[in-house]
């Protein structure tokens, strides 16, 4: 079987997982779905049956060629746009060409670029309305941080949308099997509303500074770029304990902090 390790190729073989991904994406007749790394096209086929249009970006030369043949009818009827290239170089604005409303992003992605894909599409000028991704189980757990500590990763996702851990997908559901289990991660309600009163750039500087040194309190980390007195006054105003750690602060409180400090 044809497998290129460098491109993180693990082909999904579980009908159940494919159905769950489809349900998470909830593709409707007038939806545009952007699929990353269609591979052999198992997911593509299902998406084509439900969505109005699928745009699929595949980097691998050989897979691209066989997808072109496999879906020649769909390509001809313009139901499928098959793009040969690297998703990290793909301009989401191109999707406005089809319909200037929004789109859904769906992918069983190469795990080494999970972070880059999340960052690229969550912060894009033209954002998807929802994202359904297969990611490493541990990454999905860290993103939702349910009943656990927040991290730069979890807050960076939650400021743009609502992440949900949908379901675990065992390593054996893929060929070849990856070393670790995976999970289907859904991010809904994606927008930039969080950033109404301050810029994204200023916010991420605040966030990274706040998480700066793991052993330090949030207020001490923030004292690197803000006057200590201003920090303490802000904490008091927000009813935030002076001894709080960055990992215990909710997205809502980060927003309030940014409204005071990022001006
Ligand atoms: N979605 C398919 C294949 C998953 S394997 C399935 O579920 O079976 C990951 C796929 O992403 C492979 O087809 C690989 O060639 C492709 N890929 C890897 N890096 C990529 C990149 N940077 N841009 C687009 N596709 C990429």
mmCIF file of C-alpha atoms and ligand atoms in Angstrom:
data_model
loop_
_atom_site.group_PDB
_atom_site.id
_atom_site.type_symbol
_atom_site.label_atom_id
_atom_site.label_comp_id
_atom_site.label_asym_id
_atom_site.label_seq_id
_atom_site.Cartn_x
_atom_site.Cartn_y
_atom_site.Cartn_z
ATOM 1 C CA UNK A 1 0.000 0.000 0.000
ATOM 2 C CA UNK A 2 1.131 3.534 -0.843
ATOM 3 C CA UNK A 3 2.041 5.509 2.280
ATOM 4 C CA UNK A 4 4.203 8.593 2.677
ATOM 5 C CA UNK A 5 5.207 8.950 6.313
ATOM 6 C CA UNK A 6 6.510 12.490 5.906
ATOM 7 C CA UNK A 7 2.991 13.643 4.998
ATOM 8 C CA UNK A 8 1.449 12.102 8.114
ATOM 9 C CA UNK A 9 -0.611 9.643 6.128
ATOM 10 C CA UNK A 10 -2.959 7.511 8.242
ATOM 11 C CA UNK A 11 -6.018 6.519 6.255
ATOM 12 C CA UNK A 12 -9.283 6.261 8.143
ATOM 13 C CA UNK A 13 -11.041 2.905 7.934
ATOM 14 C CA UNK A 14 -13.796 3.288 10.509
ATOM 15 C CA UNK A 15 -17.304 3.801 9.120
ATOM 16 C CA UNK A 16 -18.424 4.976 12.517
ATOM 17 C CA UNK A 17 -15.734 7.662 12.736
ATOM 18 C CA UNK A 18 -16.512 8.829 9.191
ATOM 19 C CA UNK A 19 -20.208 9.140 10.060
ATOM 20 C CA UNK A 20 -19.427 11.008 13.272
ATOM 21 C CA UNK A 21 -17.186 13.453 11.400
ATOM 22 C CA UNK A 22 -19.955 14.013 8.862
ATOM 23 C CA UNK A 23 -22.524 14.629 11.616
ATOM 24 C CA UNK A 24 -20.124 17.053 13.315
ATOM 25 C CA UNK A 25 -19.651 18.971 10.078
ATOM 26 C CA UNK A 26 -23.406 18.843 9.420
ATOM 27 C CA UNK A 27 -22.966 19.616 5.710
ATOM 28 C CA UNK A 28 -26.085 21.032 4.049
ATOM 29 C CA UNK A 29 -27.039 21.442 0.425
ATOM 30 C CA UNK A 30 -25.831 25.014 0.176
ATOM 31 C CA UNK A 31 -22.655 24.554 2.231
ATOM 32 C CA UNK A 32 -19.113 24.866 1.027
ATOM 33 C CA UNK A 33 -16.849 22.373 2.764
ATOM 34 C CA UNK A 34 -13.083 22.718 2.721
ATOM 35 C CA UNK A 35 -11.382 19.363 3.221
ATOM 36 C CA UNK A 36 -7.697 19.135 4.057
ATOM 37 C CA UNK A 37 -5.742 16.068 2.925
ATOM 38 C CA UNK A 38 -8.456 13.971 1.230
ATOM 39 C CA UNK A 39 -5.971 11.111 0.784
ATOM 40 C CA UNK A 40 -7.871 8.247 -0.876
ATOM 41 C CA UNK A 41 -11.099 10.217 -0.719
ATOM 42 C CA UNK A 42 -13.150 8.236 1.823
ATOM 43 C CA UNK A 43 -14.310 11.344 3.656
ATOM 44 C CA UNK A 44 -14.529 13.342 0.415
ATOM 45 C CA UNK A 45 -17.071 10.872 -0.929
ATOM 46 C CA UNK A 46 -19.338 11.285 2.090
ATOM 47 C CA UNK A 47 -18.992 15.078 2.092
ATOM 48 C CA UNK A 48 -19.876 15.193 -1.613
ATOM 49 C CA UNK A 49 -23.110 13.354 -0.876
ATOM 50 C CA UNK A 50 -24.259 16.006 1.618
ATOM 51 C CA UNK A 51 -22.584 19.351 0.891
ATOM 52 C CA UNK A 52 -23.272 21.784 -1.916
ATOM 53 C CA UNK A 53 -19.639 21.985 -2.853
ATOM 54 C CA UNK A 54 -16.383 20.463 -1.637
ATOM 55 C CA UNK A 55 -12.971 22.059 -2.044
ATOM 56 C CA UNK A 56 -10.281 19.487 -1.219
ATOM 57 C CA UNK A 57 -6.595 20.362 -0.870
ATOM 58 C CA UNK A 58 -4.117 17.487 -1.255
ATOM 59 C CA UNK A 59 -0.345 17.916 -1.187
ATOM 60 C CA UNK A 60 0.731 14.453 -2.284
ATOM 61 C CA UNK A 61 1.389 14.187 -6.070
ATOM 62 C CA UNK A 62 0.373 10.566 -6.418
ATOM 63 C CA UNK A 63 -2.776 10.811 -4.279
ATOM 64 C CA UNK A 64 -3.774 13.963 -6.133
ATOM 65 C CA UNK A 65 -3.569 12.134 -9.461
ATOM 66 C CA UNK A 66 -5.641 9.176 -8.307
ATOM 67 C CA UNK A 67 -8.237 11.464 -6.695
ATOM 68 C CA UNK A 68 -8.507 13.309 -10.000
ATOM 69 C CA UNK A 69 -9.446 10.079 -11.727
ATOM 70 C CA UNK A 70 -11.659 8.749 -8.969
ATOM 71 C CA UNK A 71 -13.761 11.907 -8.825
ATOM 72 C CA UNK A 72 -13.580 12.959 -12.486
ATOM 73 C CA UNK A 73 -17.383 13.284 -12.752
ATOM 74 C CA UNK A 74 -17.690 15.419 -9.629
ATOM 75 C CA UNK A 75 -14.811 17.597 -10.798
ATOM 76 C CA UNK A 76 -16.401 18.049 -14.186
ATOM 77 C CA UNK A 77 -19.758 18.990 -12.708
ATOM 78 C CA UNK A 78 -17.917 21.448 -10.407
ATOM 79 C CA UNK A 79 -19.264 19.757 -7.307
ATOM 80 C CA UNK A 80 -15.663 19.118 -6.308
ATOM 81 C CA UNK A 81 -12.698 21.419 -6.651
ATOM 82 C CA UNK A 82 -9.541 19.424 -6.199
ATOM 83 C CA UNK A 83 -6.560 21.599 -5.348
ATOM 84 C CA UNK A 84 -2.993 20.312 -5.589
ATOM 85 C CA UNK A 85 -1.018 22.061 -2.881
ATOM 86 C CA UNK A 86 -0.059 22.684 0.715
ATOM 87 C CA UNK A 87 -2.947 23.761 2.963
ATOM 88 C CA UNK A 88 -0.598 26.054 4.875
ATOM 89 C CA UNK A 89 -0.171 28.075 1.690
ATOM 90 C CA UNK A 90 -3.846 28.033 0.763
ATOM 91 C CA UNK A 91 -5.631 31.400 0.880
ATOM 92 C CA UNK A 92 -9.095 30.982 2.524
ATOM 93 C CA UNK A 93 -10.245 34.163 0.736
ATOM 94 C CA UNK A 94 -10.355 32.118 -2.468
ATOM 95 C CA UNK A 95 -13.461 30.397 -1.073
ATOM 96 C CA UNK A 96 -15.361 33.687 -1.268
ATOM 97 C CA UNK A 97 -15.304 33.187 -4.991
ATOM 98 C CA UNK A 98 -17.931 30.433 -4.626
ATOM 99 C CA UNK A 99 -20.097 32.020 -1.999
ATOM 100 C CA UNK A 100 -19.281 35.003 0.111
ATOM 101 C CA UNK A 101 -20.887 33.729 3.270
ATOM 102 C CA UNK A 102 -18.911 31.156 5.184
ATOM 103 C CA UNK A 103 -17.658 27.592 4.970
ATOM 104 C CA UNK A 104 -16.992 24.506 7.053
ATOM 105 C CA UNK A 105 -13.556 23.021 7.514
ATOM 106 C CA UNK A 106 -13.263 19.246 7.823
ATOM 107 C CA UNK A 107 -10.140 17.106 7.979
ATOM 108 C CA UNK A 108 -8.315 14.031 9.055
ATOM 109 C CA UNK A 109 -5.111 16.034 9.064
ATOM 110 C CA UNK A 110 -1.462 15.197 9.401
ATOM 111 C CA UNK A 111 -0.906 15.592 13.138
ATOM 112 C CA UNK A 112 2.356 17.497 12.862
ATOM 113 C CA UNK A 113 0.484 20.470 11.387
ATOM 114 C CA UNK A 114 -2.573 20.460 13.719
ATOM 115 C CA UNK A 115 -1.402 23.586 15.545
ATOM 116 C CA UNK A 116 -0.567 25.455 12.352
ATOM 117 C CA UNK A 117 -3.950 24.592 10.812
ATOM 118 C CA UNK A 118 -5.886 25.684 13.907
ATOM 119 C CA UNK A 119 -3.991 28.943 14.091
ATOM 120 C CA UNK A 120 -4.313 29.655 10.398
ATOM 121 C CA UNK A 121 -8.066 29.077 10.122
ATOM 122 C CA UNK A 122 -9.173 30.406 13.511
ATOM 123 C CA UNK A 123 -7.359 33.695 13.018
ATOM 124 C CA UNK A 124 -8.061 34.001 9.273
ATOM 125 C CA UNK A 125 -9.849 37.098 7.973
ATOM 126 C CA UNK A 126 -12.239 34.674 6.315
ATOM 127 C CA UNK A 127 -12.954 32.124 9.048
ATOM 128 C CA UNK A 128 -14.897 28.872 8.751
ATOM 129 C CA UNK A 129 -18.133 28.773 10.791
ATOM 130 C CA UNK A 130 -17.115 25.427 12.245
ATOM 131 C CA UNK A 131 -14.142 23.066 12.200
ATOM 132 C CA UNK A 132 -14.208 19.286 12.585
ATOM 133 C CA UNK A 133 -10.783 17.739 12.951
ATOM 134 C CA UNK A 134 -9.302 14.403 13.804
ATOM 135 C CA UNK A 135 -6.460 15.165 16.169
ATOM 136 C CA UNK A 136 -4.352 13.276 18.670
ATOM 137 C CA UNK A 137 -6.537 12.389 21.646
ATOM 138 C CA UNK A 138 -4.271 14.241 24.022
ATOM 139 C CA UNK A 139 -4.452 17.415 21.920
ATOM 140 C CA UNK A 140 -8.280 17.300 21.886
ATOM 141 C CA UNK A 141 -8.262 16.874 25.679
ATOM 142 C CA UNK A 142 -5.935 19.828 26.117
ATOM 143 C CA UNK A 143 -8.035 22.027 23.827
ATOM 144 C CA UNK A 144 -11.297 21.464 25.710
ATOM 145 C CA UNK A 145 -9.564 21.372 29.138
ATOM 146 C CA UNK A 146 -12.795 20.128 30.702
ATOM 147 C CA UNK A 147 -12.438 20.144 34.467
ATOM 148 C CA UNK A 148 -8.706 20.606 33.930
ATOM 149 C CA UNK A 149 -6.182 23.397 33.626
ATOM 150 C CA UNK A 150 -6.326 25.923 30.820
ATOM 151 C CA UNK A 151 -3.303 26.417 28.576
ATOM 152 C CA UNK A 152 -2.226 28.796 25.835
ATOM 153 C CA UNK A 153 -3.671 26.211 23.411
ATOM 154 C CA UNK A 154 -7.093 25.934 25.083
ATOM 155 C CA UNK A 155 -7.541 29.689 25.500
ATOM 156 C CA UNK A 156 -6.310 30.347 21.936
ATOM 157 C CA UNK A 157 -9.122 28.111 20.652
ATOM 158 C CA UNK A 158 -11.849 29.226 23.074
ATOM 159 C CA UNK A 159 -11.447 32.909 22.207
ATOM 160 C CA UNK A 160 -12.571 32.073 18.652
ATOM 161 C CA UNK A 161 -15.165 29.325 19.168
ATOM 162 C CA UNK A 162 -16.627 26.569 21.316
ATOM 163 C CA UNK A 163 -14.545 23.377 21.268
ATOM 164 C CA UNK A 164 -16.212 20.016 21.933
ATOM 165 C CA UNK A 165 -14.597 16.621 22.381
ATOM 166 C CA UNK A 166 -16.894 14.485 20.239
ATOM 167 C CA UNK A 167 -15.453 10.983 20.392
ATOM 168 C CA UNK A 168 -12.287 8.939 20.762
ATOM 169 C CA UNK A 169 -11.043 7.124 17.655
ATOM 170 C CA UNK A 170 -8.767 4.195 18.430
ATOM 171 C CA UNK A 171 -5.396 3.967 16.685
ATOM 172 C CA UNK A 172 -6.549 0.706 15.063
ATOM 173 C CA UNK A 173 -9.173 2.614 13.067
ATOM 174 C CA UNK A 174 -6.424 3.856 10.726
ATOM 175 C CA UNK A 175 -4.130 2.185 8.200
ATOM 176 C CA UNK A 176 -1.299 2.333 8.998
ATOM 177 C CA UNK A 177 -2.172 2.727 12.697
ATOM 178 C CA UNK A 178 -0.637 5.778 14.376
ATOM 179 C CA UNK A 179 1.179 5.336 17.707
ATOM 180 C CA UNK A 180 -1.539 7.038 19.767
ATOM 181 C CA UNK A 181 -5.328 7.214 19.853
ATOM 182 C CA UNK A 182 -7.111 10.082 18.149
ATOM 183 C CA UNK A 183 -10.256 12.068 18.807
ATOM 184 C CA UNK A 184 -12.798 14.011 16.794
ATOM 185 C CA UNK A 185 -12.676 17.652 17.833
ATOM 186 C CA UNK A 186 -15.470 20.048 16.883
ATOM 187 C CA UNK A 187 -15.127 23.824 17.132
ATOM 188 C CA UNK A 188 -18.463 25.611 16.688
ATOM 189 C CA UNK A 189 -19.656 29.197 16.551
ATOM 190 C CA UNK A 190 -16.383 30.558 15.227
ATOM 191 C CA UNK A 191 -16.097 34.341 15.147
ATOM 192 C CA UNK A 192 -13.923 37.246 16.235
ATOM 193 C CA UNK A 193 -16.543 38.731 18.579
ATOM 194 C CA UNK A 194 -14.188 38.188 21.525
ATOM 195 C CA UNK A 195 -11.902 40.859 20.053
ATOM 196 C CA UNK A 196 -14.480 43.660 19.810
ATOM 197 C CA UNK A 197 -12.653 45.961 22.222
ATOM 198 C CA UNK A 198 -8.962 45.140 21.679
ATOM 199 C CA UNK A 199 -6.757 43.750 18.944
ATOM 200 C CA UNK A 200 -5.842 40.096 18.464
ATOM 201 C CA UNK A 201 -2.165 41.018 18.445
ATOM 202 C CA UNK A 202 -2.386 42.807 21.799
ATOM 203 C CA UNK A 203 -4.435 39.958 23.283
ATOM 204 C CA UNK A 204 -2.008 37.198 22.303
ATOM 205 C CA UNK A 205 0.870 39.235 23.699
ATOM 206 C CA UNK A 206 -1.045 39.478 27.003
ATOM 207 C CA UNK A 207 -1.846 35.742 26.931
ATOM 208 C CA UNK A 208 1.721 34.634 26.222
ATOM 209 C CA UNK A 209 3.075 36.983 28.867
ATOM 210 C CA UNK A 210 0.531 35.679 31.381
ATOM 211 C CA UNK A 211 1.617 32.099 30.778
ATOM 212 C CA UNK A 212 5.285 33.179 30.658
ATOM 213 C CA UNK A 213 6.788 31.365 33.585
ATOM 214 C CA UNK A 214 4.935 28.282 34.755
ATOM 215 C CA UNK A 215 6.004 28.560 38.369
ATOM 216 C CA UNK A 216 5.013 32.199 38.713
ATOM 217 C CA UNK A 217 1.677 33.750 39.553
ATOM 218 C CA UNK A 218 -0.232 35.432 36.717
ATOM 219 C CA UNK A 219 0.292 38.860 38.281
ATOM 220 C CA UNK A 220 4.076 38.346 38.437
ATOM 221 C CA UNK A 221 4.214 37.210 34.813
ATOM 222 C CA UNK A 222 2.179 40.200 33.687
ATOM 223 C CA UNK A 223 4.442 42.546 35.665
ATOM 224 C CA UNK A 224 6.981 41.996 32.880
ATOM 225 C CA UNK A 225 5.076 44.345 30.571
ATOM 226 C CA UNK A 226 2.588 46.202 32.792
ATOM 227 C CA UNK A 227 3.119 48.363 35.890
ATOM 228 C CA UNK A 228 2.535 46.203 38.975
ATOM 229 C CA UNK A 229 0.105 48.708 40.467
ATOM 230 C CA UNK A 230 -2.059 48.696 37.334
ATOM 231 C CA UNK A 231 -2.188 44.901 37.450
ATOM 232 C CA UNK A 232 -3.169 44.773 41.100
ATOM 233 C CA UNK A 233 -5.851 47.443 40.616
ATOM 234 C CA UNK A 234 -7.246 45.542 37.630
ATOM 235 C CA UNK A 235 -7.277 42.241 39.543
ATOM 236 C CA UNK A 236 -9.161 43.900 42.375
ATOM 237 C CA UNK A 237 -11.643 45.505 40.007
ATOM 238 C CA UNK A 238 -12.338 42.121 38.389
ATOM 239 C CA UNK A 239 -12.458 40.270 41.716
ATOM 240 C CA UNK A 240 -9.528 38.154 40.555
ATOM 241 C CA UNK A 241 -7.354 36.691 43.293
ATOM 242 C CA UNK A 242 -3.852 38.174 43.320
ATOM 243 C CA UNK A 243 -2.381 34.667 43.661
ATOM 244 C CA UNK A 244 -4.196 33.254 40.605
ATOM 245 C CA UNK A 245 -2.223 31.246 38.088
ATOM 246 C CA UNK A 246 -2.730 31.716 34.348
ATOM 247 C CA UNK A 247 -3.994 28.128 34.041
ATOM 248 C CA UNK A 248 -6.914 28.863 36.405
ATOM 249 C CA UNK A 249 -8.211 31.888 34.489
ATOM 250 C CA UNK A 250 -11.290 31.457 32.249
ATOM 251 C CA UNK A 251 -11.604 32.881 28.713
ATOM 252 C CA UNK A 252 -14.216 35.365 30.035
ATOM 253 C CA UNK A 253 -11.761 36.690 32.614
ATOM 254 C CA UNK A 254 -8.993 36.912 29.999
ATOM 255 C CA UNK A 255 -11.380 39.066 27.971
ATOM 256 C CA UNK A 256 -11.986 41.385 30.910
ATOM 257 C CA UNK A 257 -8.263 41.588 31.614
ATOM 258 C CA UNK A 258 -7.614 42.486 27.981
ATOM 259 C CA UNK A 259 -10.311 45.167 28.052
ATOM 260 C CA UNK A 260 -8.432 46.833 30.901
ATOM 261 C CA UNK A 261 -4.823 46.155 29.941
ATOM 262 C CA UNK A 262 -4.767 46.015 26.120
ATOM 263 C CA UNK A 263 -5.697 49.624 25.430
HETATM 264 N N1 LIG B 1 -8.373 12.164 4.904
HETATM 265 C C1 LIG B 1 -7.815 10.908 4.506
HETATM 266 C C2 LIG B 1 -6.286 10.889 4.579
HETATM 267 C C3 LIG B 1 -5.691 11.232 5.896
HETATM 268 S S1 LIG B 1 -3.933 11.156 5.907
HETATM 269 C C4 LIG B 1 -8.402 9.785 5.364
HETATM 270 O O1 LIG B 1 -9.040 10.100 6.361
HETATM 271 O O2 LIG B 1 -8.225 8.615 5.062
HETATM 272 C C5 LIG B 1 -3.465 12.856 5.783
HETATM 273 C C6 LIG B 1 -3.605 13.403 4.354
HETATM 274 O O3 LIG B 1 -3.132 14.756 4.342
HETATM 275 C C7 LIG B 1 -2.778 12.674 3.319
HETATM 276 O O4 LIG B 1 -3.536 12.501 2.160
HETATM 277 C C8 LIG B 1 -1.579 13.621 3.071
HETATM 278 O O5 LIG B 1 -0.983 13.450 1.822
HETATM 279 C C9 LIG B 1 -2.249 14.965 3.219
HETATM 280 N N2 LIG B 1 -1.360 16.090 3.561
HETATM 281 C C10 LIG B 1 -0.252 16.066 4.343
HETATM 282 N N3 LIG B 1 0.258 17.295 4.502
HETATM 283 C C11 LIG B 1 -0.552 18.138 3.805
HETATM 284 C C12 LIG B 1 -0.552 19.556 3.566
HETATM 285 N N4 LIG B 1 0.375 20.336 4.122
HETATM 286 N N5 LIG B 1 -1.530 20.088 2.797
HETATM 287 C C13 LIG B 1 -2.493 19.304 2.265
HETATM 288 N N6 LIG B 1 -2.542 17.954 2.430
HETATM 289 C C14 LIG B 1 -1.584 17.386 3.194
#
